[in-house]
PDB file of C-alpha atoms in Angstrom:
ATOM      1  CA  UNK G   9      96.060 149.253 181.258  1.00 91.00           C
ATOM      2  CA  UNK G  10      94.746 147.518 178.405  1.00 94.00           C
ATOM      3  CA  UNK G  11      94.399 148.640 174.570  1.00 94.00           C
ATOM      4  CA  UNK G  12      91.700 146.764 171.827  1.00 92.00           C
ATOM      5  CA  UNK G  13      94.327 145.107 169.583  1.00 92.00           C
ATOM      6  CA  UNK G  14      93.536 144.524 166.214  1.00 89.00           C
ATOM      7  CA  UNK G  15      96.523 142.233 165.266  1.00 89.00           C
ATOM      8  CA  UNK G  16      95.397 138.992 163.604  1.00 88.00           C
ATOM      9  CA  UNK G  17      97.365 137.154 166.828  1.00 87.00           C
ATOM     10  CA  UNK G  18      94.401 138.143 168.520  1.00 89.00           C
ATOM     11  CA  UNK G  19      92.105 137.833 165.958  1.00 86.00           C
ATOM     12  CA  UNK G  20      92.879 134.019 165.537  1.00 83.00           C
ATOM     13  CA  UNK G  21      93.603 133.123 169.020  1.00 83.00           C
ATOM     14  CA  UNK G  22      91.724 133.506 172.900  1.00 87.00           C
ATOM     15  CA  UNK G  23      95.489 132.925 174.589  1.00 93.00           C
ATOM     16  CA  UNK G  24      94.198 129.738 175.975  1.00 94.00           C
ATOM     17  CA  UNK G  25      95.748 126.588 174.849  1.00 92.00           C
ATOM     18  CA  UNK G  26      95.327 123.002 175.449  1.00 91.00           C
ATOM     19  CA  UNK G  27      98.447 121.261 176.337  1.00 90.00           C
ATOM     20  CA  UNK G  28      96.966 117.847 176.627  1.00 87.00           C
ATOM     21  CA  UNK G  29      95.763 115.622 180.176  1.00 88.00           C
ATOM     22  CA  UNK G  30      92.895 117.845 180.100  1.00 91.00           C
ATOM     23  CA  UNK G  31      94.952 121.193 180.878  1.00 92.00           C
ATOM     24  CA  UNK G  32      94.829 124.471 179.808  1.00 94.00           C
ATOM     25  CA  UNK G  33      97.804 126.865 179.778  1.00 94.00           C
ATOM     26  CA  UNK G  34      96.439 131.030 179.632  1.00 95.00           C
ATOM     27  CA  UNK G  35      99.409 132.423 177.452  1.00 94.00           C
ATOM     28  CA  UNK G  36     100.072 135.625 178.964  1.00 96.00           C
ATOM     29  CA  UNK G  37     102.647 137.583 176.837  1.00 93.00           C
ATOM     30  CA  UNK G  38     106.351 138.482 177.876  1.00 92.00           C
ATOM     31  CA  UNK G  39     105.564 135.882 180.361  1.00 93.00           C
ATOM     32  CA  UNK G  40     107.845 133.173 179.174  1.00 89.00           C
ATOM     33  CA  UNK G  41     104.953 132.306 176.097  1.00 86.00           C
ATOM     34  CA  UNK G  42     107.720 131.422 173.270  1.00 82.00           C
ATOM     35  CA  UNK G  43     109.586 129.179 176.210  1.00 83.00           C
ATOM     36  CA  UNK G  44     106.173 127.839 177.095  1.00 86.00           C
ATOM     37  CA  UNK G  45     104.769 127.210 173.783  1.00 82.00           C
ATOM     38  CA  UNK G  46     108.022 125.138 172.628  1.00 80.00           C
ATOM     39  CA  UNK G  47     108.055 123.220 175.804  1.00 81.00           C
ATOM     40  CA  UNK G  48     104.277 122.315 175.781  1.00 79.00           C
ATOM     41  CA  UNK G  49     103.543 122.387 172.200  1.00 73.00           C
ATOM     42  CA  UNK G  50      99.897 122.956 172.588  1.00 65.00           C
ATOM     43  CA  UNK G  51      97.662 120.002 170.670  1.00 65.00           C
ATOM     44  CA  UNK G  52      94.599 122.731 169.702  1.00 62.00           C
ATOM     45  CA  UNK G  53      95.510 126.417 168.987  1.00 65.00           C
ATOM     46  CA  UNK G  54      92.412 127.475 170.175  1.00 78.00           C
ATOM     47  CA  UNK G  55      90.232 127.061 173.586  1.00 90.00           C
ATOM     48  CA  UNK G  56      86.939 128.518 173.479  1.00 89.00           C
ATOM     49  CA  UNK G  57      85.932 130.239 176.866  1.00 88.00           C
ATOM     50  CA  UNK G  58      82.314 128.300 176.723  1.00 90.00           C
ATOM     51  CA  UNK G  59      84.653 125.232 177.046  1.00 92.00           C
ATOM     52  CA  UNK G  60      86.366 125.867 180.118  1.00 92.00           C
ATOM     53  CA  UNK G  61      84.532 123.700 182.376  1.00 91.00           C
ATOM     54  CA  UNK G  62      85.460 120.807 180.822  1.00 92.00           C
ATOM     55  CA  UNK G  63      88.625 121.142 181.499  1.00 94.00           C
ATOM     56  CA  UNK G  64      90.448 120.295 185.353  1.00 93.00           C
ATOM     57  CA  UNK G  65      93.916 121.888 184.937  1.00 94.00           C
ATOM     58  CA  UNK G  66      94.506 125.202 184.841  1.00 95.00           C
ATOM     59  CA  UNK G  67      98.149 126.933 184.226  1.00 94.00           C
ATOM     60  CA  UNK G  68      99.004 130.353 184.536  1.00 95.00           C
ATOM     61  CA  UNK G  69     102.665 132.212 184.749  1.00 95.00           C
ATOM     62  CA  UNK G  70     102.798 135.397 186.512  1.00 95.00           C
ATOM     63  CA  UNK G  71     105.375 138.283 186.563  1.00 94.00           C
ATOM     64  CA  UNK G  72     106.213 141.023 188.720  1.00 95.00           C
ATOM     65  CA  UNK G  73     104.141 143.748 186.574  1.00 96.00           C
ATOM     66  CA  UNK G  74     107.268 146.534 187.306  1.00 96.00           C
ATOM     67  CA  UNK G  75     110.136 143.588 185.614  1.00 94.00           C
ATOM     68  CA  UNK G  76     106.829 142.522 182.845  1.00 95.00           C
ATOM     69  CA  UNK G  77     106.818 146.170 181.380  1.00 96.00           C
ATOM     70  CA  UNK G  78     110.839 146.371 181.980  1.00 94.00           C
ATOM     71  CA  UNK G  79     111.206 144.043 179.743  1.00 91.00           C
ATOM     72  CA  UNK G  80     108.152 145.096 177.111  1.00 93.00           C
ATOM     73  CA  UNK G  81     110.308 148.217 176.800  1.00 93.00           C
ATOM     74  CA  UNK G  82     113.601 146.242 176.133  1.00 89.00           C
ATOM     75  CA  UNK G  83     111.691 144.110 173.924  1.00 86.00           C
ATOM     76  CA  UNK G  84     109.946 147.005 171.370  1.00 89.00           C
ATOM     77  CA  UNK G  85     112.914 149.606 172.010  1.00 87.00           C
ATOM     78  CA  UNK G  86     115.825 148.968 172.717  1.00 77.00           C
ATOM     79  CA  UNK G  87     117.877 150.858 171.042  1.00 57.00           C
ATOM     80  CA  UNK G  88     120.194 150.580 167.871  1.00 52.00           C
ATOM     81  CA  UNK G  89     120.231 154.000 165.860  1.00 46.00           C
ATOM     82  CA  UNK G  90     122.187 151.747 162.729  1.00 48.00           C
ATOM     83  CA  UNK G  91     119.090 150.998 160.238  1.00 50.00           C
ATOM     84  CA  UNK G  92     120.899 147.800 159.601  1.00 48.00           C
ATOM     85  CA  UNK G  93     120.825 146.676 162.720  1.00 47.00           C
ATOM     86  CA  UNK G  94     117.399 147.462 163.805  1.00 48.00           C
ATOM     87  CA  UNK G  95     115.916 143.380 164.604  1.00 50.00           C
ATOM     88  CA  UNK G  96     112.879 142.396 162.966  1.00 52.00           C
ATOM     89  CA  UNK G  97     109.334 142.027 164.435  1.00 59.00           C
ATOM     90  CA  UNK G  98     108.542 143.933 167.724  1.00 69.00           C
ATOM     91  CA  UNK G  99     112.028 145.931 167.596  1.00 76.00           C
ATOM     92  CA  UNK G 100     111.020 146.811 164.573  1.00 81.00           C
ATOM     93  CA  UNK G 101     107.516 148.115 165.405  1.00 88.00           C
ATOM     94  CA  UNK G 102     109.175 149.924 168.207  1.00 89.00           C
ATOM     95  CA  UNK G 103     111.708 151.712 166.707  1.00 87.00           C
ATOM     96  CA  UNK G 104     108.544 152.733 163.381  1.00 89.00           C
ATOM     97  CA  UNK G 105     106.494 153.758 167.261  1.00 92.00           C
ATOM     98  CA  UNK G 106     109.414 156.199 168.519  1.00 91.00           C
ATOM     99  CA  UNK G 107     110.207 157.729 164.774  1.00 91.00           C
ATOM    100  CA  UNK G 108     106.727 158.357 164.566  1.00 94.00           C
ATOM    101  CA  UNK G 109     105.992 160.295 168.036  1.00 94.00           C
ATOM    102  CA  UNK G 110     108.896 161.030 168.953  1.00 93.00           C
ATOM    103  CA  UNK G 111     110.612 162.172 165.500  1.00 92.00           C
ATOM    104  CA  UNK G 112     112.876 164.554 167.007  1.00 90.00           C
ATOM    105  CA  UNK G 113     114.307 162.902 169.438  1.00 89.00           C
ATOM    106  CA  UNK G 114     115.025 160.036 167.600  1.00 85.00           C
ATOM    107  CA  UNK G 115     116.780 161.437 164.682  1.00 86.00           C
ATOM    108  CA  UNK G 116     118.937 163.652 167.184  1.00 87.00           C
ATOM    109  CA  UNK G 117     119.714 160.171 168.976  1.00 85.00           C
ATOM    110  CA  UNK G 118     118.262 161.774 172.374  1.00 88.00           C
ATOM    111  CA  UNK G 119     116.656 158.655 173.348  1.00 88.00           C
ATOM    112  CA  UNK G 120     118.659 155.990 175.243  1.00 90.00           C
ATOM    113  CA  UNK G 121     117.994 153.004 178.146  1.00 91.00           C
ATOM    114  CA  UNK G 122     118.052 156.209 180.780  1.00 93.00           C
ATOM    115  CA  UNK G 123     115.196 158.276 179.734  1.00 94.00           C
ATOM    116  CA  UNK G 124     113.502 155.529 177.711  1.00 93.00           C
ATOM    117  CA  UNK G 125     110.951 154.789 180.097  1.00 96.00           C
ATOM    118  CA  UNK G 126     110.326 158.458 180.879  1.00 95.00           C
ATOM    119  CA  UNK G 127     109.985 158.929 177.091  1.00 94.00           C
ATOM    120  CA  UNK G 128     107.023 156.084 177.452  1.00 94.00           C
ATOM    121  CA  UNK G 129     105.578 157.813 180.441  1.00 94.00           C
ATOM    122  CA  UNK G 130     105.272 161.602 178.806  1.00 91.00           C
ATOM    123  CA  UNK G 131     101.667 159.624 177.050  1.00 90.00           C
ATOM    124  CA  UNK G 132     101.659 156.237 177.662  1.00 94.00           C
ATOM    125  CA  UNK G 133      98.107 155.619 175.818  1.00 94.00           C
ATOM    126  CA  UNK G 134      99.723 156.899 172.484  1.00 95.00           C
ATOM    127  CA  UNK G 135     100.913 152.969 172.797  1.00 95.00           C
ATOM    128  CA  UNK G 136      97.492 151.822 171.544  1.00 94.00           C
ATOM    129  CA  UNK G 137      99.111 152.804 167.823  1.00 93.00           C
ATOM    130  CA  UNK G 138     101.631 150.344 168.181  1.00 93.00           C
ATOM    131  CA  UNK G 139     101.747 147.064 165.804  1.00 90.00           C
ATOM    132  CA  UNK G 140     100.681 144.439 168.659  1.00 92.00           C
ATOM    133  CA  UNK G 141      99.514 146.197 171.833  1.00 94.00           C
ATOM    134  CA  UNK G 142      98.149 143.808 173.033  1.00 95.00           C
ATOM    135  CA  UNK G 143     101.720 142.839 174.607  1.00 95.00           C
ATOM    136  CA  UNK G 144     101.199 145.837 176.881  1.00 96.00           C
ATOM    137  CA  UNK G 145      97.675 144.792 178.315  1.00 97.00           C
ATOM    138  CA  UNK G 146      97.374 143.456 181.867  1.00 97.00           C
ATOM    139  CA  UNK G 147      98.462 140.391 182.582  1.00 97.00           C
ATOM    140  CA  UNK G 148      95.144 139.752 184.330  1.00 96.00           C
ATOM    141  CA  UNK G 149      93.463 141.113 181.223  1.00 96.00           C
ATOM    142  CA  UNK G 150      94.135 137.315 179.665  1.00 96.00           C
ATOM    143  CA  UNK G 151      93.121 135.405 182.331  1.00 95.00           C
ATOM    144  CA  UNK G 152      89.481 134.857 181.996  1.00 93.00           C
ATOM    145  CA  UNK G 153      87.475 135.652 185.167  1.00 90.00           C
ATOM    146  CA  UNK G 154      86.024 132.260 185.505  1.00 90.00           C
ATOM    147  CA  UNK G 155      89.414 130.583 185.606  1.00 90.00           C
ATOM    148  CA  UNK G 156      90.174 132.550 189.049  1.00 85.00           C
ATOM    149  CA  UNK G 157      86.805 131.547 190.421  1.00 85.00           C
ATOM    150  CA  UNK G 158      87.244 127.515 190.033  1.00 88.00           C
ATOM    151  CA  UNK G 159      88.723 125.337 192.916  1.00 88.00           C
ATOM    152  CA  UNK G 160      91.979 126.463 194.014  1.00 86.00           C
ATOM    153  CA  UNK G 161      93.007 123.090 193.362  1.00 90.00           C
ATOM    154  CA  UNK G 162      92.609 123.120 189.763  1.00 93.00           C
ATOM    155  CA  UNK G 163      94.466 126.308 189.070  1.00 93.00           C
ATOM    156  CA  UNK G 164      98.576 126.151 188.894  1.00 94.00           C
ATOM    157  CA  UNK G 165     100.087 129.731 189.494  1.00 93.00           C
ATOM    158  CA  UNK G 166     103.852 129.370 188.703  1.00 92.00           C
ATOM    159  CA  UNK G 167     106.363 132.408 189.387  1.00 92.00           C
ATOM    160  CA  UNK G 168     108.377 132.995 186.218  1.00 91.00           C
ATOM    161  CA  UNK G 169     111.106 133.097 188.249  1.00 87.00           C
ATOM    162  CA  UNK G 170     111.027 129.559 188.625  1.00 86.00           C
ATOM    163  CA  UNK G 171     110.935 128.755 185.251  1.00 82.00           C
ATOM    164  CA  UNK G 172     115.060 129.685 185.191  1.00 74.00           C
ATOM    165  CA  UNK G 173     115.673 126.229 186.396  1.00 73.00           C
ATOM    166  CA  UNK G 174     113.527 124.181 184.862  1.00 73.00           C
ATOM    167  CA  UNK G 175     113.117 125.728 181.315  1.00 68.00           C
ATOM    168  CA  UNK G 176     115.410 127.162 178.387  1.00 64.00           C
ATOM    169  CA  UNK G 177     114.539 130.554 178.201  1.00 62.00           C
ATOM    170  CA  UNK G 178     114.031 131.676 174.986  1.00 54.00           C
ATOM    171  CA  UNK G 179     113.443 135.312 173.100  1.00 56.00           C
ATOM    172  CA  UNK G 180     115.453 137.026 176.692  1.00 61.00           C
ATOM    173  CA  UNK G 181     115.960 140.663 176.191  1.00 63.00           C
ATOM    174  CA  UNK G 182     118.654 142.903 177.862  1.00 72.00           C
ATOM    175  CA  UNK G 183     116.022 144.373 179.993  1.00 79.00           C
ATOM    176  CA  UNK G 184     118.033 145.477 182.828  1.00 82.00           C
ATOM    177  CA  UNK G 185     119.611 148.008 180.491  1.00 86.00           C
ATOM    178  CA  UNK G 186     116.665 150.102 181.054  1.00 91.00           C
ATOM    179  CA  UNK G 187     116.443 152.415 183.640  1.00 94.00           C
ATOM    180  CA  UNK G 188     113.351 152.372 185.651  1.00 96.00           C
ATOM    181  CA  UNK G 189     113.079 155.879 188.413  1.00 96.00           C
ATOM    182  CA  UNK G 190     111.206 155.755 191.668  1.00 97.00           C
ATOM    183  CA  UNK G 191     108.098 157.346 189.823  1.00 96.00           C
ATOM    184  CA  UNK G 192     108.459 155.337 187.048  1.00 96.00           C
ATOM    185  CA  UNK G 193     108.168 152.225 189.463  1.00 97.00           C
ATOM    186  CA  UNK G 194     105.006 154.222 190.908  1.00 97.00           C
ATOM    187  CA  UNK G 195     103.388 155.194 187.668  1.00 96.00           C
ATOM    188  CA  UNK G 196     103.979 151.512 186.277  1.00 97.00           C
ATOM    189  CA  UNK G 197     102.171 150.491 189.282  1.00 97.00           C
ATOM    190  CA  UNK G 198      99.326 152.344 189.060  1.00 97.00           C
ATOM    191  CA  UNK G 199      99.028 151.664 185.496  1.00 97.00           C
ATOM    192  CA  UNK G 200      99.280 147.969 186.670  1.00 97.00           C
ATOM    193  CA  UNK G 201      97.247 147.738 189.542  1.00 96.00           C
ATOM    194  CA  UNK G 202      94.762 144.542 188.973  1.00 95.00           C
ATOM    195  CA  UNK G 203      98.494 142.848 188.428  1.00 96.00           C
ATOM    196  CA  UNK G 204      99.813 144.079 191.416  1.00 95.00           C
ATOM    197  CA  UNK G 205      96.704 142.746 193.570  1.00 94.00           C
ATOM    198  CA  UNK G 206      97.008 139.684 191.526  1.00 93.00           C
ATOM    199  CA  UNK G 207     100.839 138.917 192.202  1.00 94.00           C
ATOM    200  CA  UNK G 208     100.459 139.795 195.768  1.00 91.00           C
ATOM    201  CA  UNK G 209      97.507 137.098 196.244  1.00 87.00           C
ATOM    202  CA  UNK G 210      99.297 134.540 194.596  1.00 86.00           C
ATOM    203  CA  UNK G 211     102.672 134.355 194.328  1.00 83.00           C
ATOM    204  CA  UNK G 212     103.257 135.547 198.164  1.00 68.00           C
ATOM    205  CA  UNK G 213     101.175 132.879 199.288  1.00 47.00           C
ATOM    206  CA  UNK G 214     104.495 130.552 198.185  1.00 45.00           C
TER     207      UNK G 214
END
């Protein structure tokens, strides 16, 4: 699933930084970027994808894509119905996203971290509106197709579970609040299913 962001994030940027000794980090979003992008303070903002060749190191965190859009939902919508305690930045474009479809059910506080996700699920694609979509596109949608085609060698797939003991983790989210059903596992997979294939051939191989 992937929406045509307009956001000037992805105007300005191609989500590939250098980090220095010739290595290139993809940024992937909700995958531990703000942690990332304090720890390795990137010296360019900017990698073209012409330029990739030169370049010997590749880095690239992956998620489980079912806990990845668990925690995009905690992240945009979790849920405070007090005005003055609605967060700033993606909360808040959440919270302008659910009062806009979904006017009903807000005001009448109907929505909570039970039938968020099913709320999400009635028309999923009515996400493209949001401030930022981009968050919600694949994670394989940032990872350019030549980077997976280089030696094996040159190419660093780390689990973000991993990054627990070796990182601070920054910008965490209650995301276990939300409730995720057997179909919404399904339907997320679905949605999901160039992540799935791509978790499965990498991070199983561990």
């Amino acid at each position: 699933m992937n929406f045509n962001c307009e956001c000037s994030y992805c105007y300005n940027n191609t989500y590939l930084w250098n980090i220095g000794n010739n290595t290139v980090w993809i940024e992937i979003p909700k995958n531990a970027s703000r942690t990332l992008k304090e720890f390795y303070r990137p010296v360019n903002t900017v990698v073209k994808k012409e330029d990739l060749q030169k370049y010997n190191k590749f880095k690239i965190v992956l998620r489980d894509p079912v806990e990845r859009f668990r925690s995009l939902l905690s992240h945009y919508f979790l849920l405070n119905y007090d005005p003055r305690d609605i967060r700033s930045g993606k909360h808040r474009y959440g919270i302008e996203w659910l009062q806009k479809h979904y006017p009903y059910l807000w005001q009448t506080k109907k929505i909570n971290t039970t039938n968020l996700c099913d709320i999400i699920m009635r028309d999923i694609f009515l996400l493209k509106d949001i401030e930022a979509s981009h968050h919600f596109n694949s994670q394989s949608y940032f990872i350019p197709d030549e980077i997976l085609s280089f030696d094996k060698n040159k190419i660093e797939i780390i689990d973000i579970n991993s990054l627990k003991n070796t990182h601070p983790i920054l910008n965490r989210s209650n995301s276990q609040e939300i409730k995720l059903s057997a179909e919404n596992i399904d339907r997320i997979k679905k949605l999901y299913d160039e992540d799935v294939k791509l978790v499965d051939k990498f991070l199983k191989l561990k």
